[in-house]
Amino acid sequence: MSLRSKVLALVEVLLRVPPLFVVDEFLKISLGLPVSSGEEVLVLSNVTVDHVDVPETDGNYYDANFYNAFFFTFFKFVVCCLGCMSSLCVFVLYTKHLVIVYLYIISLGIVFISYWINVSAIKQIQALTQAVASAQPSASMLEDILNLNVKNLLDLDGPGFLVIQNFVIQYSLSYLFKNVHLGPHHQTIQKMLPLSFMAPSFLAMLPVPPSFLHHSPVFSTLLPLFLINYVLWYSAYTIVQVIYTGYQHGRLFVSNYGLSALVETEWMRLNVPCVLRVFWVLRVAEHAILLLVDNYDDDTEEALKVSTLLAVQSLASMAKSLLVTGCETITAVLGMTSVISFFCHYIGNFFQWILLTDEEEDKSIGTVSAILFYILALQTGLTSLNPEKRFIRLCRNFCLLFTALLHFLHNIVNPILMSLSASHNPSTHRHVRALGVCAFLILFPISLLVYLWSQHSVSTWLLAVSAFSIEVVVKVVVSLMIYSLFLIDAYRSTFWEQLDDYVYYIRAFGNTIEFCFGIFLFFNGAWILLFESGGAIRAVMMCIHAYFNIWCEARAGWSVFMKRRTAVNKINSLREASSDQLNQLDDVCAICYQEMHSAKITRCNHYFHGVCLRKWLYVQDRCPLCHDILYKIDNDPNKDNNSEAGNEENSNNQNLLLEEEPDLLLGDGVR
């Protein structure tokens, strides 16, 4: 990617940030609605009942102030909603249309800046002119200009210097407006624009009535405002056409590819994660600058000579304030979510670099971490808490997020461990790296639990973190045990028939522990929902957890158990080969190509390892060599139908290996 492309991409991202600041400001005032911080008390305090004789049975009497407060609040809410919708519409515009909108806004801003500068300058000029006239009645600015009295004109305390200064500012603004405005660029209009901007300064030099000079800034804005209104009305049809074209494009895209494809396409076109990160960084930087300015204004010479400890405490307090204000609105939480996703992405990259793998698993870490953090923020009502409680809740959410990140890291290292042990990889440093990551995944959760239990009392949040951490340790221990079994099998010279049973029992133990923790977390989340902090989002997460992590896992585990038991019964019904038969056969297992020291004889008189044949039965019931039916029960009336359908493979049975992904943590108390 060239430097020019990077610069253009950065500019496009920066162009989409201001609408987010506008939405954020509306959300800061809660869209104009009363909030629990006391605003509703102020509104209700204005609703008074006059001491008039109103019959108690007269239910139609209401205080007029209540209507005023209600309609004023409703009006603010409508205006804020329209402002948010307009900002979001600007946010999703294409770049060329976005540039046009910004040029229009800049031209309008230049006019207002010019107006307020002219108003301020005229007031100061009138005040200084009156002061000079009272001291020297015969002196005037026009006379100084005609006499080329440069000394009086350039006097810093005189009105002449203010006029010259205003001339320079207004000419600069007019030059900028000429190049920015979207109206007709006729030569006559372009020449009249500087005169329009500088008209109050010209009038200030002439002996005009003070009232006329006072209103001169208003007349100076007529021409540029006319051009701006002309552009607005002239472009009205184009604006409607762009909106209709966008609607038609979205509708056609959804009908052809679906809503999810449209969202994904627009997400990539708008570069939403990068825009949110830039927005959040600029927002935090703005607040940091304000804090530094306030601290600098409050500090004295003695306060500047603080110790290092006080400086560190000041930085810690500043960081706490930045974190608290960095998640006070929904847009701020979205920005923080994008930043967290960015860091989690590179954490995944770091561990992949340690493990010497090139898989793209880290992308899922960043995405799922972002989803998890945002759900936690909504579920715990992060934006509605007061600053102190918000900081505590934010730290707890970070702790839950990090335990989830440990699960994702185990998801990366587990297949690498299995591949290293199964492929007889002689590379020692790869084994050491993988084992080092496993050691980290064991030691860090244990250290975290020791610290948390020593610093905090028992709570539902601490129980949830403890369950997640112990679950990570159990998963890693299970992976290491299976890894050890595969390594032992790799150095054995004979076929290890019990290996499959050992692996099954170890995985079954690990899955049982995870299932028990899932039930525990469900009841923990139910306690939070009923007695601590309820909410629709938490209830939905509880239902999702109950279905996917409890019901589906229990059903899958029971299905695996029944299939395995059925396969074992089928294998036990077959004849066991004797040593003489194996010596006479002198062949290898047709499934694993290993020597047979023990084997099962099928109905079609073929020899296989019992373990290998059991794995084969997980897939289908026919012989691997001749495709004859391996197992048949004569007294089962439904078995003939099953035999006729035996040619179809049962792909669902392959889930017996219980290769599971880590559970997605969906909240404190809900995974």
C-alpha positions as a printed Julia matrix, in Angstrom:
671×3 Matrix{Float64}:
   0.0     0.0     0.0
   1.54    3.3    -1.12
   1.96    6.35    1.08
  -0.64    8.26   -0.91
  -3.21    5.51   -0.38
  -2.49    5.45    3.35
  -2.89    9.23    3.59
  -6.18    9.14    1.67
  -7.46    6.31    3.88
  -6.54    8.32    7.0
  -8.28   11.43    5.63
 -11.42    9.41    4.9
 -11.4     8.05    8.45
 -10.97   11.55    9.89
 -13.88   12.82    7.78
 -16.2    10.29    9.41
 -15.21   11.12   13.0
 -17.09   14.46   13.5
 -20.59   12.9    13.12
 -19.7    10.54   15.96
 -18.77   13.51   18.17
 -22.14   15.09   17.38
 -24.0    11.89   18.33
 -21.84   11.62   21.45
 -22.78   15.13   22.56
 -26.48   14.33   22.17
 -26.03   11.15   24.18
 -24.2    13.08   26.91
 -27.42   14.99   27.58
 -29.45   11.75   27.36
 -31.22   12.95   24.18
 -32.79   15.76   26.17
 -34.61   13.44   28.56
 -34.48   13.86   32.36
 -31.81   11.75   34.01
 -31.49   10.32   37.5
 -28.79   12.79   38.49
 -31.39   15.29   39.62
 -32.62   16.85   36.41
 -36.04   15.32   36.8
 -36.22   16.86   40.26
 -35.57   20.28   38.75
 -38.24   19.72   36.14
 -40.79   18.58   38.68
 -39.87   21.43   41.0
 -41.17   23.81   38.36
 -44.5    22.02   38.37
 -46.37   23.82   41.11
 -49.98   23.83   42.07
 -51.43   27.24   42.7
 -53.52   27.62   45.82
 -56.86   27.87   44.12
 -60.13   26.33   45.05
 -60.38   23.23   42.89
 -62.92   20.58   43.75
 -61.33   17.32   44.78
 -63.6    15.47   42.39
 -62.48   17.58   39.43
 -60.05   15.17   37.68
 -59.59   17.45   34.63
 -57.48   20.01   36.49
 -53.78   19.9    35.71
 -51.08   22.43   36.3
 -50.1    24.26   33.11
 -46.46   24.14   34.13
 -46.55   20.35   33.8
 -47.62   20.69   30.16
 -44.88   23.24   29.55
 -42.23   20.99   31.07
 -43.53   17.95   29.2
 -43.68   19.62   25.78
 -40.3    21.28   26.29
 -38.73   17.91   27.17
 -40.49   16.26   24.23
 -39.27   19.01   21.89
 -35.68   18.55   23.1
 -35.97   14.79   22.62
 -37.25   15.17   19.04
 -34.51   17.67   18.17
 -31.82   15.39   19.63
 -33.19   12.38   17.74
 -33.24   14.32   14.49
 -29.69   15.49   15.16
 -28.51   11.91   15.78
 -30.26   10.65   12.65
 -28.78   13.45   10.54
 -25.3    12.75   11.89
 -25.63    9.04   11.16
 -26.84    9.83    7.63
 -23.77   12.01    7.11
 -21.59    9.23    8.54
 -22.71    6.67    5.93
 -22.33    8.99    2.93
 -19.85    8.23    0.2
 -16.64   10.22    0.37
 -17.49   12.65   -2.44
 -20.83   13.5    -0.86
 -19.19   13.74    2.55
 -16.72   16.31    1.22
 -19.61   18.37   -0.21
 -21.4    18.36    3.16
 -18.25   19.49    4.95
 -17.63   22.27    2.41
 -21.16   23.51    2.98
 -20.77   23.39    6.77
 -17.38   25.12    6.59
 -18.77   27.91    4.41
 -21.64   28.42    6.85
 -19.2    28.41    9.76
 -17.02   31.03    8.06
 -20.03   33.34    7.76
 -20.88   33.05   11.45
 -17.24   33.5    12.48
 -17.05   36.6    10.32
 -20.24   37.94   11.85
 -19.11   37.5    15.46
 -15.66   38.92   14.75
 -17.27   41.99   13.11
 -19.65   42.41   16.06
 -16.8    42.23   18.57
 -14.58   44.54   16.5
 -17.32   47.16   16.01
 -18.05   47.25   19.75
 -14.38   47.77   20.58
 -13.92   50.35   17.82
 -16.95   52.34   19.01
 -15.69   52.27   22.59
 -12.19   53.43   21.61
 -13.57   56.06   19.24
 -15.69   57.53   22.01
 -12.7    57.54   24.35
 -10.52   59.32   21.76
 -13.31   61.77   20.93
 -13.71   62.7    24.59
  -9.95   63.35   24.86
  -9.52   65.0    21.43
 -12.86   66.23   20.05
 -11.37   67.23   16.73
  -9.66   63.86   16.05
 -11.22   61.24   13.76
 -10.02   58.1    12.03
 -10.97   59.38    8.55
  -8.92   62.5     9.12
  -5.91   60.42   10.18
  -6.22   58.37    7.0
  -6.49   61.42    4.76
  -3.51   63.04    6.5
  -1.56   59.77    6.41
  -1.11   59.96   10.15
   0.53   56.55   10.44
   1.42   57.02   14.09
  -2.2    57.33   15.2
  -3.38   54.6    12.84
  -0.83   52.08   14.14
  -1.36   52.99   17.77
  -2.02   49.66   19.57
  -4.46   51.37   21.92
  -6.28   53.27   19.17
  -9.24   52.32   16.95
  -7.13   52.44   13.78
  -5.16   49.33   14.7
  -8.4    47.43   15.4
  -9.76   48.43   11.98
  -6.6    47.25   10.22
  -6.63   44.01   12.21
 -10.27   43.41   11.3
  -9.47   44.18    7.66
  -6.84   41.44    7.59
  -9.06   38.88    9.34
 -12.11   39.58    7.18
 -10.1    39.51    3.95
  -8.64   36.13    4.97
 -12.11   34.79    5.75
 -13.49   36.12    2.47
 -10.64   34.5     0.52
 -11.31   31.21    2.26
 -15.05   31.51    1.64
 -14.5    32.22   -2.07
 -12.61   28.95   -2.45
 -14.94   26.88   -0.28
 -18.52   27.91   -1.0
 -20.53   25.79   -3.43
 -22.56   28.62   -4.97
 -22.08   30.17   -8.41
 -18.54   31.45   -8.91
 -19.39   34.41  -11.14
 -16.65   36.97  -11.42
 -18.81   39.8   -10.13
 -19.93   37.81   -7.08
 -16.38   36.73   -6.32
 -15.26   40.37   -6.36
 -18.13   41.49   -4.18
 -17.47   38.91   -1.47
 -14.37   40.63    0.06
 -16.25   43.94    0.07
 -19.18   42.29    1.83
 -16.95   40.77    4.52
 -14.97   44.0     5.08
 -17.93   46.41    4.85
 -18.2    46.97    8.66
 -14.51   47.88    8.77
 -14.98   50.43    5.96
 -18.0    51.92    7.7
 -16.08   52.14   10.97
 -13.73   54.65    9.32
 -16.59   56.88    8.18
 -18.66   59.25   10.31
 -21.84   57.15   10.23
 -24.48   56.96   12.97
 -23.62   54.48   15.76
 -26.89   52.59   15.29
 -26.18   52.02   11.59
 -22.62   50.9    12.4
 -23.97   48.6    15.09
 -26.12   46.73   12.54
 -23.48   46.68    9.8
 -22.26   43.1    10.64
 -25.74   41.84    9.83
 -25.72   43.46    6.38
 -22.23   42.09    5.7
 -23.55   38.51    5.95
 -26.42   38.94    3.49
 -24.48   38.07    0.33
 -22.68   34.97    1.67
 -25.89   33.74    3.35
 -27.74   34.23    0.07
 -25.16   32.05   -1.67
 -25.45   29.39    1.04
 -29.26   29.32    0.86
 -29.1    29.24   -2.92
 -26.87   26.16   -2.75
 -29.21   24.51   -0.25
 -32.37   25.04   -2.3
 -30.64   24.34   -5.61
 -29.28   21.03   -4.23
 -32.55   19.91   -2.61
 -33.48   17.72   -5.58
 -29.97   16.25   -5.68
 -30.15   15.45   -1.95
 -33.48   13.66   -2.36
 -32.12   11.81   -5.38
 -29.03   10.65   -3.46
 -31.18    9.41   -0.56
 -33.54    7.57   -2.91
 -30.64    6.05   -4.87
 -29.05    4.84   -1.65
 -32.34    3.3    -0.55
 -32.77    1.56   -3.91
 -29.19    0.27   -3.82
 -29.63   -1.13   -0.31
 -32.96   -2.72   -1.16
 -31.57   -4.36   -4.31
 -28.47   -5.55   -2.47
 -30.54   -7.1     0.32
 -32.83   -8.87   -2.15
 -29.85  -10.34   -4.01
 -27.35  -11.11   -1.25
 -29.16  -10.68    2.07
 -29.04   -8.19    4.92
 -25.89   -9.64    6.51
 -23.96   -9.19    3.26
 -25.09   -5.54    3.07
 -24.02   -4.88    6.66
 -20.65   -6.54    6.09
 -20.06   -4.59    2.87
 -20.95   -1.25    4.43
 -18.91   -2.09    7.53
 -15.83   -2.57    5.35
 -16.57    0.47    3.16
 -16.97    2.79    6.13
 -13.99    1.22    7.95
 -16.04    1.38   11.15
 -13.48   -0.16   13.57
 -10.77    2.3    12.58
 -13.19    5.25   12.73
 -14.33    4.23   16.22
 -10.72    3.88   17.41
  -9.78    7.33   16.11
 -12.93    8.8    17.66
 -12.2     7.29   21.06
  -8.53    8.29   21.03
  -9.41   11.89   20.1
 -12.13   11.96   22.74
  -9.78   10.73   25.46
  -7.04   13.09   24.26
  -9.43   16.03   24.51
 -10.36   15.1    28.07
  -6.7    14.56   28.97
  -5.8    18.04   27.7
  -8.61   19.56   29.76
  -7.4    17.73   32.87
  -3.83   18.87   32.31
  -4.95   22.47   31.84
  -7.05   22.36   35.0
  -4.19   20.83   36.99
  -1.78   23.41   35.65
  -4.09   26.28   36.57
  -4.57   24.92   40.08
  -0.89   24.25   40.75
   1.27   26.81   42.54
   5.04   26.99   42.65
   5.06   24.93   45.84
   2.66   22.37   44.36
   4.95   21.9    41.36
   7.66   20.58   43.68
   5.84   17.37   44.49
   7.49   14.06   45.08
   7.58   11.2    42.63
   4.96    9.33   44.62
   2.48   12.2    44.36
   3.19   12.46   40.63
   2.45    8.77   40.19
  -0.75    9.14   42.19
  -1.73   12.08   40.01
  -1.15   10.03   36.85
  -3.15    7.14   38.3
  -6.02    9.49   39.14
  -5.86   10.95   35.64
  -5.9     7.47   34.05
  -8.9     6.54   36.18
 -10.74    9.69   35.1
  -9.95    9.01   31.44
 -11.25    5.45   31.69
 -14.43    6.59   33.42
 -15.19    9.32   30.88
 -14.13    7.0    28.06
 -17.23    4.86   28.55
 -19.89    7.35   29.64
 -21.95    7.09   26.42
 -22.85    4.33   23.99
 -20.62    5.82   21.3
 -17.73    6.04   23.76
 -18.26    2.38   24.7
 -18.19    1.47   21.0
 -14.91    3.34   20.62
 -13.41    1.62   23.66
 -14.64   -1.71   22.28
 -12.79   -1.08   19.03
  -9.59   -0.19   20.9
  -9.87   -3.35   23.01
 -10.42   -5.41   19.86
  -7.27   -3.86   18.38
  -5.15   -4.83   21.4
  -6.64   -8.35   21.58
  -5.82   -8.79   17.9
  -2.15   -8.1    18.56
  -2.16  -10.24   21.68
  -3.26  -13.09   19.44
  -0.49  -12.16   16.99
   2.05  -12.23   19.81
   1.08  -15.71   20.96
   1.01  -16.92   17.38
   4.55  -15.61   17.0
   5.54  -17.56   20.11
   3.88  -20.71   18.8
   5.33  -20.28   15.28
   1.96  -20.62   13.6
   0.47  -18.68   10.71
  -3.21  -19.48   11.26
  -5.73  -16.64   11.32
  -7.21  -17.57   14.69
  -6.24  -14.2    16.17
  -8.88  -12.47   14.05
 -11.61  -14.3    15.9
  -9.99  -13.26   19.18
 -10.27   -9.58   18.31
 -13.81   -9.87   16.99
 -15.21  -12.03   19.78
 -13.43   -9.94   22.44
 -15.1    -6.82   21.06
 -18.53   -8.46   21.05
 -17.99   -9.78   24.56
 -16.9    -6.44   26.01
 -19.79   -4.57   24.4
 -22.35   -7.1    25.65
 -20.83   -6.86   29.14
 -21.09   -3.06   29.0
 -24.74   -3.16   27.97
 -25.58   -5.97   30.36
 -24.11   -4.22   33.4
 -25.48   -0.78   32.49
 -22.0     0.74   32.35
 -23.06    4.11   30.94
 -25.77    4.71   33.56
 -23.54    4.21   36.62
 -21.95    7.01   38.61
 -18.19    7.5    38.01
 -16.94    5.49   41.0
 -19.2     2.51   40.38
 -18.49    2.73   36.66
 -14.76    2.4    37.25
 -15.26   -0.63   39.5
 -17.58   -2.27   36.99
 -15.17   -1.49   34.15
 -12.31   -3.19   36.0
 -14.5    -6.23   36.63
 -15.48   -6.38   32.98
 -11.8    -6.22   32.02
 -11.12   -9.11   34.36
 -13.9   -11.19   32.81
 -12.66  -10.28   29.35
  -9.14  -11.4    30.16
 -10.34  -14.76   31.45
 -12.23  -15.18   28.17
  -9.03  -14.27   26.33
  -7.29  -17.12   28.13
  -9.9   -19.5    26.73
  -9.21  -18.21   23.23
  -5.46  -18.66   23.71
  -6.09  -22.26   24.77
  -8.08  -22.65   21.56
  -4.92  -21.66   19.65
  -2.42  -23.81   21.54
  -4.55  -26.97   21.84
  -4.48  -28.04   18.15
  -0.79  -27.22   18.01
  -0.12  -29.53   20.95
  -2.15  -32.29   19.34
  -0.37  -31.9    15.99
   3.07  -31.88   17.6
   2.38  -35.08   19.54
   0.6   -36.91   16.73
   3.07  -36.02   13.96
   6.17  -37.13   15.93
   7.64  -33.67   15.39
  11.31  -33.75   16.48
  11.54  -29.95   16.77
  12.2   -29.49   20.49
  11.86  -25.7    20.53
   8.3   -25.91   19.15
   7.34  -28.29   21.94
   8.97  -25.97   24.48
   7.11  -22.92   23.14
   3.75  -24.7    23.25
   4.4   -26.04   26.74
   5.5   -22.58   27.87
   2.18  -21.1    26.74
   0.37  -23.91   28.58
   2.38  -23.12   31.72
   1.32  -19.48   31.4
  -2.33  -20.53   30.99
  -2.06  -22.5    34.23
   0.03  -20.17   36.4
  -1.59  -16.87   35.47
  -5.21  -17.85   36.32
  -4.03  -19.36   39.6
  -2.08  -16.18   40.46
  -5.08  -14.07   39.48
  -7.39  -16.07   41.72
  -4.99  -15.86   44.65
  -4.8   -12.08   44.28
  -8.56  -11.56   43.81
  -9.56  -13.76   46.74
  -7.04  -12.01   48.97
  -8.25   -8.52   47.99
 -12.01   -8.97   47.55
 -14.83  -10.52   49.49
 -17.02  -13.26   48.06
 -19.39  -11.98   45.38
 -21.16  -13.25   42.3
 -18.61  -11.51   40.09
 -15.69  -13.15   41.9
 -17.37  -16.55   41.65
 -17.83  -16.07   37.89
 -14.17  -15.11   37.39
 -13.08  -18.05   39.53
 -15.22  -20.47   37.51
 -13.81  -19.18   34.21
 -10.23  -19.35   35.5
 -10.55  -22.87   36.92
 -12.18  -23.96   33.68
  -9.15  -22.7    31.74
  -6.81  -24.62   34.03
  -8.88  -27.8    33.6
  -8.85  -27.43   29.82
  -5.09  -26.96   29.73
  -4.52  -29.94   32.05
  -6.73  -32.12   29.84
  -4.81  -30.99   26.74
  -1.48  -31.75   28.42
  -2.64  -35.2    29.52
  -3.78  -36.09   26.0
  -0.55  -34.62   24.62
   1.42  -36.84   26.99
  -0.53  -39.93   25.96
   0.11  -39.24   22.29
   3.81  -38.73   22.99
   3.98  -42.05   24.86
   2.18  -43.74   21.99
   4.63  -42.22   19.52
   7.58  -43.91   21.23
   5.87  -47.29   21.64
   6.88  -50.05   19.27
   3.54  -51.86   19.5
  -0.05  -50.8    18.93
  -1.63  -49.28   22.06
  -5.19  -50.48   21.94
  -6.29  -48.75   25.16
  -5.16  -45.29   23.97
  -8.57  -44.41   22.55
 -10.27  -45.32   25.82
  -7.86  -43.23   27.87
  -8.32  -40.21   25.6
 -12.08  -40.61   25.77
 -12.13  -40.81   29.55
  -9.86  -37.77   29.93
 -11.94  -35.69   27.54
 -15.13  -36.89   29.15
 -13.76  -35.78   32.52
 -12.88  -32.34   31.16
 -16.24  -31.92   29.43
 -18.06  -32.98   32.58
 -16.21  -30.37   34.61
 -17.06  -27.72   32.0
 -20.7   -28.77   32.03
 -20.82  -28.52   35.83
 -19.31  -25.05   35.66
 -21.91  -24.13   33.04
 -24.71  -25.1    35.43
 -22.99  -23.23   38.27
 -22.64  -20.09   36.14
 -26.3   -20.34   35.14
 -27.42  -20.27   38.78
 -24.86  -17.55   39.51
 -26.28  -15.45   36.68
 -29.83  -16.18   37.82
 -28.94  -14.85   41.3
 -27.52  -11.68   39.72
 -30.64  -11.31   37.56
 -33.07  -11.73   40.44
 -31.32  -10.05   43.38
 -28.57   -7.74   42.1
 -29.08   -6.2    38.66
 -31.76   -7.33   36.25
 -32.39   -6.25   32.72
 -33.6    -7.56   29.38
 -30.09   -8.03   27.98
 -28.99  -10.12   30.95
 -32.15  -12.23   30.68
 -31.49  -12.83   26.97
 -27.9   -13.84   27.73
 -29.17  -16.25   30.38
 -31.45  -17.9    27.82
 -28.61  -18.14   25.28
 -26.31  -19.66   27.9
 -28.97  -22.14   29.03
 -29.63  -23.3    25.49
 -26.14  -23.46   23.96
 -23.89  -24.16   26.93
 -26.19  -26.42   28.95
 -28.96  -27.97   26.86
 -27.01  -28.42   23.61
 -23.9   -29.63   25.46
 -25.93  -32.11   27.53
 -27.72  -33.41   24.45
 -24.48  -33.75   22.49
 -22.72  -35.47   25.41
 -25.57  -37.92   25.91
 -25.67  -38.65   22.18
 -21.92  -39.33   22.18
 -22.23  -41.61   25.18
 -25.05  -43.62   23.61
 -23.24  -43.96   20.29
 -20.09  -45.11   22.0
 -21.99  -47.6    24.12
 -23.76  -48.94   21.02
 -20.43  -49.3    19.21
 -18.9   -51.13   22.17
 -21.86  -53.53   22.29
 -21.47  -54.21   18.58
 -17.76  -54.89   18.97
 -18.31  -57.17   21.97
 -20.75  -59.26   19.94
 -17.98  -60.11   17.44
 -15.6   -63.03   17.9
 -12.18  -62.45   19.39
  -9.32  -63.76   17.21
  -6.98  -66.27   18.82
  -3.19  -66.14   18.66
  -3.1   -69.07   16.2
  -5.53  -67.31   13.89
  -3.47  -64.11   13.99
  -0.24  -66.02   13.32
  -1.88  -67.84   10.44
  -3.24  -64.57    9.01
   0.1   -62.71    9.4
  -1.37  -59.4     8.21
  -1.91  -55.85    9.44
  -5.14  -54.07   10.34
  -6.7   -52.73    7.14
  -7.78  -49.56    8.95
  -4.62  -48.41   10.79
  -2.0   -50.58    8.99
  -0.51  -51.66   12.33
   0.35  -55.2    13.46
  -2.44  -57.08   15.18
  -1.69  -58.73   18.53
  -5.42  -58.86   19.2
  -8.3   -58.51   16.75
 -12.0   -58.91   16.14
 -13.42  -61.17   13.41
 -16.38  -59.8    11.47
 -19.29  -61.8    10.04
 -17.58  -61.6     6.66
 -14.42  -63.17    8.2
 -12.2   -60.05    8.13
  -9.79  -59.14   10.92
  -9.47  -55.66   12.47
  -8.32  -54.07   15.71
 -11.24  -53.73   18.08
 -10.51  -50.03   18.63
 -10.17  -49.35   14.92
 -13.38  -51.16   14.14
 -15.17  -49.26   16.88
 -14.09  -45.95   15.36
 -15.26  -47.22   11.99
 -18.66  -48.04   13.46
 -19.01  -44.4    14.52
 -19.27  -43.61   10.8
 -21.06  -46.61    9.25
 -22.07  -50.2     9.94
 -20.47  -51.9     6.92
 -17.16  -53.69    6.56
 -14.3   -51.47    5.32
 -13.19  -54.18    2.88
 -16.27  -55.9     1.48
 -19.01  -53.49    2.64
 -21.04  -56.29    4.16
 -23.16  -55.55    7.23
 -20.99  -55.93   10.34
 -23.7   -56.21   12.94
 -27.25  -57.5    12.76
 -29.88  -58.38   15.37
 -32.44  -60.82   14.05
 -35.08  -60.07   16.69
 -35.07  -56.33   15.96
 -37.92  -55.63   13.47
 -36.51  -52.22   12.6
 -33.0   -53.48   11.87
 -33.79  -54.58    8.31
 -34.76  -51.05    7.4
 -31.59  -49.81    9.0
 -29.55  -52.36    7.02
 -31.05  -51.2     3.73
 -30.0   -47.64    4.59
 -26.55  -48.74    5.7
 -24.87  -47.37    2.6
 -25.46  -43.8     3.81
 -22.79  -42.44    6.11
 -23.88  -40.97    9.39
 -21.84  -37.81    9.45
 -23.37  -36.64   12.72
 -21.74  -39.57   14.52
 -18.32  -38.06   13.94
 -18.88  -35.7    16.85
 -17.84  -38.55   19.16
 -14.3   -37.21   19.35
 -15.6   -34.28   21.44
 -13.31  -31.72   19.86
 -14.9   -28.61   21.36
 -14.22  -24.92   21.03
 -13.95  -22.82   24.2
 -17.21  -21.38   25.43
 -17.91  -17.77   24.56
 -18.27  -15.76   27.74
 -21.37  -13.64   27.47
 -21.37  -11.8    30.77
 -20.54  -11.83   34.42
 -22.2   -15.0    35.55
 -23.15  -16.02   31.98
 -20.62  -17.58   29.62
